Amino acid sequence: DAKTTQPTSMDCAEGRAANLPCNHSTISGNEYVYWYRQIHSQGPQYIIHGLKNNETNEMASLIITEDRKSSTLILPHATLRDTAVYYCIVRVSGSARQLTFGSGTQLTVLP
Amino acid sequence: GAVVSQHPSRVICKSGTSVKIECRSLDFQATTMFWYRQFPKQSLMLMATSNEGSKATYEQGVEKDKFLINHASLTLSTLTVTSAHPEDSSFYICSALLAGSNEQFFGPGTRLTVL
């Protein structure tokens, strides 16, 4: 699985959009970008994933650059409950292998 | 749907005792389950891959005789930490792979404290 690079931490004001970047310059053509988050002392939670088109669901939007070397997870209206570590993971879809977690980004939503 | 539970959620034990942690997929079948360990302020690290009806595959550096894994059914995998020591204190998390797909669902984790 391709390596990803994320900022260590970010702050965001409550109610504002949180934009979390991820670099994955060595991504292969058949690898997807997945985002998970982990609230303190809980198991990881799936957020969204995509291949090359932008994706949106009830939790977030995923914007992938045209060259697919980077992506941004957008939480449109961050709340205090969105404070968590956000992990960007690149992997082949359909793989039954484990998820490899990097260090992620600690997002702190401020009141 | 796709709920994974872990039991217990928190356990404190004395050094030298064994502790069993259960991971259950409540509403789906999982031929594969993964066990992760997370130390404070660190990321999740894979310990082993558990396949129903066969022996688990352990990651390098993880002692298979110390961390016993049993995956006897399509909805249950257990991790037993044998002869636990304080350095085994950690947050243990399982995930279950939905049979026939690549979607993984995580349990809530088990906080183990060895005194």
Short mmCIF file of N, CA and C in Angstrom, two decimals, chain A:
data_model
loop_
_atom_site.label_atom_id
_atom_site.label_comp_id
_atom_site.label_asym_id
_atom_site.label_seq_id
_atom_site.Cartn_x
_atom_site.Cartn_y
_atom_site.Cartn_z
N ASP A 1 0.84 -1.19 0.00
CA ASP A 1 0.00 0.00 0.00
C ASP A 1 0.88 1.25 0.00
N ALA A 2 0.45 2.26 -0.77
CA ALA A 2 1.23 3.49 -0.88
C ALA A 2 1.31 4.21 0.46
N LYS A 3 2.41 4.93 0.66
CA LYS A 3 2.60 5.69 1.89
C LYS A 3 1.84 7.00 1.80
N THR A 4 1.34 7.45 2.92
CA THR A 4 0.64 8.74 2.98
C THR A 4 1.32 9.66 3.97
N THR A 5 1.15 10.96 3.74
CA THR A 5 1.70 11.98 4.62
C THR A 5 0.59 12.94 5.01
N GLN A 6 0.44 13.14 6.32
CA GLN A 6 -0.59 14.04 6.84
C GLN A 6 0.03 14.97 7.88
N PRO A 7 -0.55 16.17 8.02
CA PRO A 7 -0.06 17.04 9.10
C PRO A 7 -0.37 16.39 10.45
N THR A 8 0.48 16.69 11.41
CA THR A 8 0.33 16.07 12.73
C THR A 8 -0.94 16.54 13.42
N SER A 9 -1.24 17.82 13.31
CA SER A 9 -2.40 18.35 14.01
C SER A 9 -2.98 19.55 13.27
N MET A 10 -4.27 19.79 13.53
CA MET A 10 -4.97 20.94 12.97
C MET A 10 -6.05 21.35 13.95
N ASP A 11 -6.35 22.65 13.95
CA ASP A 11 -7.47 23.17 14.71
C ASP A 11 -8.52 23.71 13.76
N CYS A 12 -9.75 23.69 14.22
CA CYS A 12 -10.84 24.22 13.41
C CYS A 12 -11.89 24.79 14.34
N ALA A 13 -12.48 25.91 13.95
CA ALA A 13 -13.54 26.50 14.77
C ALA A 13 -14.84 25.76 14.55
N GLU A 14 -15.57 25.58 15.62
CA GLU A 14 -16.87 24.90 15.54
C GLU A 14 -17.78 25.61 14.53
N GLY A 15 -18.42 24.81 13.68
CA GLY A 15 -19.31 25.37 12.68
C GLY A 15 -18.65 25.69 11.35
N ARG A 16 -17.33 25.75 11.36
CA ARG A 16 -16.60 26.02 10.12
C ARG A 16 -16.24 24.70 9.45
N ALA A 17 -15.82 24.81 8.20
CA ALA A 17 -15.38 23.61 7.47
C ALA A 17 -13.98 23.22 7.92
N ALA A 18 -13.79 21.92 8.09
CA ALA A 18 -12.46 21.40 8.40
C ALA A 18 -11.94 20.73 7.13
N ASN A 19 -10.76 21.16 6.69
CA ASN A 19 -10.15 20.61 5.49
C ASN A 19 -8.87 19.89 5.87
N LEU A 20 -8.88 18.58 5.75
CA LEU A 20 -7.73 17.78 6.16
C LEU A 20 -7.01 17.25 4.92
N PRO A 21 -5.74 17.65 4.74
CA PRO A 21 -5.01 17.22 3.54
C PRO A 21 -4.27 15.90 3.75
N CYS A 22 -4.01 15.26 2.63
CA CYS A 22 -3.23 14.02 2.64
C CYS A 22 -2.45 13.92 1.34
N ASN A 23 -1.17 13.65 1.46
CA ASN A 23 -0.34 13.44 0.28
C ASN A 23 -0.09 11.95 0.08
N HIS A 24 -0.27 11.51 -1.13
CA HIS A 24 -0.01 10.09 -1.48
C HIS A 24 0.56 10.05 -2.87
N SER A 25 1.77 10.60 -3.01
CA SER A 25 2.38 10.80 -4.33
C SER A 25 2.75 9.50 -5.03
N THR A 26 2.85 8.40 -4.29
CA THR A 26 3.24 7.13 -4.92
C THR A 26 2.04 6.21 -5.15
N ILE A 27 0.85 6.77 -5.12
CA ILE A 27 -0.36 5.97 -5.27
C ILE A 27 -0.39 5.28 -6.64
N SER A 28 -0.85 4.04 -6.66
CA SER A 28 -0.96 3.29 -7.90
C SER A 28 -2.36 3.46 -8.49
N GLY A 29 -2.47 3.10 -9.75
CA GLY A 29 -3.73 3.30 -10.46
C GLY A 29 -4.91 2.54 -9.87
N ASN A 30 -4.65 1.43 -9.22
CA ASN A 30 -5.73 0.62 -8.68
C ASN A 30 -5.91 0.81 -7.17
N GLU A 31 -5.28 1.82 -6.62
CA GLU A 31 -5.40 2.07 -5.18
C GLU A 31 -6.41 3.18 -4.89
N TYR A 32 -7.22 2.91 -3.89
CA TYR A 32 -8.21 3.86 -3.44
C TYR A 32 -7.67 4.66 -2.26
N VAL A 33 -8.29 5.80 -2.03
CA VAL A 33 -8.00 6.61 -0.84
C VAL A 33 -9.12 6.41 0.16
N TYR A 34 -8.78 5.95 1.35
CA TYR A 34 -9.74 5.74 2.42
C TYR A 34 -9.47 6.72 3.55
N TRP A 35 -10.54 7.13 4.21
CA TRP A 35 -10.40 7.96 5.41
C TRP A 35 -11.15 7.29 6.55
N TYR A 36 -10.46 7.20 7.68
CA TYR A 36 -11.05 6.73 8.93
C TYR A 36 -10.76 7.78 9.99
N ARG A 37 -11.53 7.74 11.06
CA ARG A 37 -11.20 8.59 12.19
C ARG A 37 -11.32 7.79 13.47
N GLN A 38 -10.60 8.23 14.50
CA GLN A 38 -10.63 7.57 15.77
C GLN A 38 -10.80 8.61 16.87
N ILE A 39 -11.95 8.57 17.46
CA ILE A 39 -12.21 9.41 18.63
C ILE A 39 -11.50 8.75 19.80
N HIS A 40 -11.04 9.57 20.72
CA HIS A 40 -10.23 9.09 21.84
C HIS A 40 -10.84 7.88 22.54
N SER A 41 -10.02 6.83 22.67
CA SER A 41 -10.42 5.60 23.38
C SER A 41 -11.57 4.86 22.71
N GLN A 42 -11.72 5.03 21.40
CA GLN A 42 -12.71 4.27 20.65
C GLN A 42 -12.03 3.59 19.47
N GLY A 43 -12.73 2.67 18.83
CA GLY A 43 -12.21 2.05 17.63
C GLY A 43 -12.33 2.98 16.44
N PRO A 44 -11.53 2.77 15.40
CA PRO A 44 -11.64 3.60 14.20
C PRO A 44 -13.01 3.50 13.55
N GLN A 45 -13.40 4.58 12.91
CA GLN A 45 -14.69 4.66 12.24
C GLN A 45 -14.45 5.03 10.78
N TYR A 46 -15.06 4.27 9.89
CA TYR A 46 -14.95 4.55 8.46
C TYR A 46 -15.66 5.87 8.14
N ILE A 47 -15.04 6.69 7.28
CA ILE A 47 -15.68 7.93 6.87
C ILE A 47 -16.09 7.88 5.40
N ILE A 48 -15.12 7.66 4.53
CA ILE A 48 -15.38 7.77 3.11
C ILE A 48 -14.21 7.17 2.33
N HIS A 49 -14.42 6.81 1.09
CA HIS A 49 -13.30 6.42 0.25
C HIS A 49 -13.60 6.77 -1.20
N GLY A 50 -12.55 6.85 -2.02
CA GLY A 50 -12.73 7.19 -3.44
C GLY A 50 -11.53 6.76 -4.26
N LEU A 51 -11.74 6.71 -5.56
CA LEU A 51 -10.67 6.33 -6.48
C LEU A 51 -10.10 7.56 -7.18
N LYS A 52 -10.93 8.27 -7.93
CA LYS A 52 -10.46 9.48 -8.59
C LYS A 52 -11.51 10.57 -8.66
N ASN A 53 -12.78 10.16 -8.62
CA ASN A 53 -13.83 11.17 -8.60
C ASN A 53 -14.05 11.66 -7.17
N ASN A 54 -14.52 12.89 -7.06
CA ASN A 54 -14.86 13.40 -5.75
C ASN A 54 -16.06 12.63 -5.21
N GLU A 55 -16.06 12.42 -3.92
CA GLU A 55 -17.12 11.66 -3.28
C GLU A 55 -17.71 12.47 -2.12
N THR A 56 -18.99 12.24 -1.87
CA THR A 56 -19.66 12.90 -0.75
C THR A 56 -20.62 11.92 -0.11
N ASN A 57 -20.66 11.93 1.21
CA ASN A 57 -21.68 11.18 1.93
C ASN A 57 -22.17 12.04 3.09
N GLU A 58 -22.92 11.44 3.97
CA GLU A 58 -23.54 12.21 5.04
C GLU A 58 -22.51 12.74 6.04
N MET A 59 -21.32 12.17 6.03
CA MET A 59 -20.31 12.60 6.99
C MET A 59 -19.36 13.63 6.43
N ALA A 60 -18.95 13.44 5.16
CA ALA A 60 -17.86 14.27 4.66
C ALA A 60 -17.82 14.25 3.13
N SER A 61 -16.92 15.07 2.60
CA SER A 61 -16.62 15.05 1.17
C SER A 61 -15.15 14.74 0.99
N LEU A 62 -14.86 14.06 -0.09
CA LEU A 62 -13.49 13.71 -0.41
C LEU A 62 -13.14 14.30 -1.76
N ILE A 63 -12.11 15.14 -1.78
CA ILE A 63 -11.66 15.75 -3.02
C ILE A 63 -10.30 15.16 -3.36
N ILE A 64 -10.20 14.55 -4.53
CA ILE A 64 -8.95 13.94 -4.98
C ILE A 64 -8.45 14.73 -6.17
N THR A 65 -7.17 15.12 -6.13
CA THR A 65 -6.62 15.89 -7.25
C THR A 65 -6.59 15.06 -8.52
N GLU A 66 -6.49 15.76 -9.63
CA GLU A 66 -6.56 15.06 -10.92
C GLU A 66 -5.42 14.06 -11.09
N ASP A 67 -4.23 14.39 -10.57
CA ASP A 67 -3.11 13.45 -10.68
C ASP A 67 -3.14 12.40 -9.57
N ARG A 68 -4.10 12.52 -8.69
CA ARG A 68 -4.35 11.57 -7.58
C ARG A 68 -3.21 11.52 -6.57
N LYS A 69 -2.34 12.48 -6.59
CA LYS A 69 -1.22 12.45 -5.66
C LYS A 69 -1.55 13.07 -4.31
N SER A 70 -2.70 13.67 -4.20
CA SER A 70 -3.12 14.20 -2.91
C SER A 70 -4.64 14.26 -2.85
N SER A 71 -5.13 14.39 -1.63
CA SER A 71 -6.57 14.48 -1.44
C SER A 71 -6.87 15.33 -0.22
N THR A 72 -8.12 15.74 -0.11
CA THR A 72 -8.56 16.53 1.04
C THR A 72 -9.89 15.99 1.54
N LEU A 73 -9.95 15.75 2.81
CA LEU A 73 -11.20 15.38 3.45
C LEU A 73 -11.84 16.65 3.99
N ILE A 74 -13.10 16.85 3.68
CA ILE A 74 -13.79 18.06 4.12
C ILE A 74 -14.95 17.69 5.03
N LEU A 75 -14.90 18.21 6.24
CA LEU A 75 -16.06 18.14 7.13
C LEU A 75 -16.73 19.49 7.03
N PRO A 76 -17.90 19.58 6.42
CA PRO A 76 -18.45 20.90 6.06
C PRO A 76 -18.80 21.80 7.23
N HIS A 77 -19.27 21.24 8.30
CA HIS A 77 -19.65 22.05 9.47
C HIS A 77 -19.17 21.31 10.72
N ALA A 78 -17.93 21.53 11.07
CA ALA A 78 -17.33 20.75 12.16
C ALA A 78 -18.02 21.02 13.50
N THR A 79 -18.18 19.97 14.27
CA THR A 79 -18.72 20.09 15.61
C THR A 79 -17.67 19.58 16.60
N LEU A 80 -17.92 19.83 17.88
CA LEU A 80 -16.97 19.40 18.91
C LEU A 80 -16.78 17.88 18.86
N ARG A 81 -17.83 17.17 18.45
CA ARG A 81 -17.75 15.71 18.40
C ARG A 81 -16.89 15.20 17.25
N ASP A 82 -16.48 16.09 16.37
CA ASP A 82 -15.58 15.70 15.28
C ASP A 82 -14.12 15.72 15.71
N THR A 83 -13.85 16.15 16.93
CA THR A 83 -12.47 16.10 17.43
C THR A 83 -12.02 14.65 17.48
N ALA A 84 -10.95 14.34 16.76
CA ALA A 84 -10.49 12.96 16.62
C ALA A 84 -9.18 12.94 15.84
N VAL A 85 -8.59 11.76 15.75
CA VAL A 85 -7.45 11.56 14.86
C VAL A 85 -7.99 11.03 13.54
N TYR A 86 -7.62 11.68 12.45
CA TYR A 86 -8.11 11.30 11.13
C TYR A 86 -6.98 10.62 10.35
N TYR A 87 -7.28 9.44 9.86
CA TYR A 87 -6.29 8.66 9.14
C TYR A 87 -6.64 8.58 7.65
N CYS A 88 -5.66 8.88 6.83
CA CYS A 88 -5.76 8.73 5.38
C CYS A 88 -5.00 7.46 5.00
N ILE A 89 -5.67 6.53 4.34
CA ILE A 89 -5.05 5.24 4.02
C ILE A 89 -5.26 4.96 2.55
N VAL A 90 -4.20 4.52 1.89
CA VAL A 90 -4.29 4.18 0.47
C VAL A 90 -4.16 2.67 0.34
N ARG A 91 -5.10 2.05 -0.34
CA ARG A 91 -5.03 0.61 -0.51
C ARG A 91 -5.83 0.17 -1.71
N VAL A 92 -5.54 -1.04 -2.14
CA VAL A 92 -6.24 -1.61 -3.28
C VAL A 92 -7.64 -2.03 -2.84
N SER A 93 -8.63 -1.63 -3.57
CA SER A 93 -9.99 -2.04 -3.25
C SER A 93 -10.15 -3.52 -3.52
N GLY A 94 -10.91 -4.17 -2.69
CA GLY A 94 -11.09 -5.61 -2.85
C GLY A 94 -10.05 -6.40 -2.10
N SER A 95 -9.10 -5.69 -1.51
CA SER A 95 -8.06 -6.37 -0.75
C SER A 95 -8.62 -6.84 0.59
N ALA A 96 -8.30 -8.07 0.93
CA ALA A 96 -8.73 -8.60 2.22
C ALA A 96 -7.65 -8.43 3.26
N ARG A 97 -6.66 -7.63 2.94
CA ARG A 97 -5.57 -7.42 3.88
C ARG A 97 -5.96 -6.40 4.93
N GLN A 98 -5.11 -6.33 5.96
CA GLN A 98 -5.37 -5.40 7.05
C GLN A 98 -5.19 -3.96 6.57
N LEU A 99 -5.72 -3.03 7.35
CA LEU A 99 -5.49 -1.62 7.10
C LEU A 99 -4.19 -1.21 7.79
N THR A 100 -3.39 -0.44 7.10
CA THR A 100 -2.13 0.05 7.68
C THR A 100 -2.31 1.51 8.05
N PHE A 101 -2.24 1.78 9.34
CA PHE A 101 -2.48 3.13 9.84
C PHE A 101 -1.17 3.87 10.01
N GLY A 102 -1.15 5.12 9.50
CA GLY A 102 -0.03 6.00 9.77
C GLY A 102 -0.29 6.74 11.07
N SER A 103 0.33 7.88 11.22
CA SER A 103 0.17 8.64 12.46
C SER A 103 -1.05 9.54 12.45
N GLY A 104 -1.63 9.82 11.26
CA GLY A 104 -2.86 10.58 11.20
C GLY A 104 -2.73 12.04 11.58
N THR A 105 -3.87 12.74 11.50
CA THR A 105 -3.95 14.15 11.89
C THR A 105 -4.89 14.29 13.07
N GLN A 106 -4.40 14.88 14.14
CA GLN A 106 -5.26 15.18 15.29
C GLN A 106 -6.02 16.46 14.99
N LEU A 107 -7.31 16.33 14.74
CA LEU A 107 -8.16 17.50 14.51
C LEU A 107 -8.82 17.88 15.83
N THR A 108 -8.64 19.12 16.22
CA THR A 108 -9.30 19.64 17.40
C THR A 108 -10.26 20.73 16.99
N VAL A 109 -11.54 20.50 17.26
CA VAL A 109 -12.56 21.50 16.96
C VAL A 109 -12.75 22.36 18.19
N LEU A 110 -12.57 23.65 18.00
CA LEU A 110 -12.60 24.59 19.12
C LEU A 110 -13.94 25.28 19.22
N PRO A 111 -14.44 25.47 20.43
CA PRO A 111 -15.75 26.13 20.59
C PRO A 111 -15.68 27.61 20.25
#
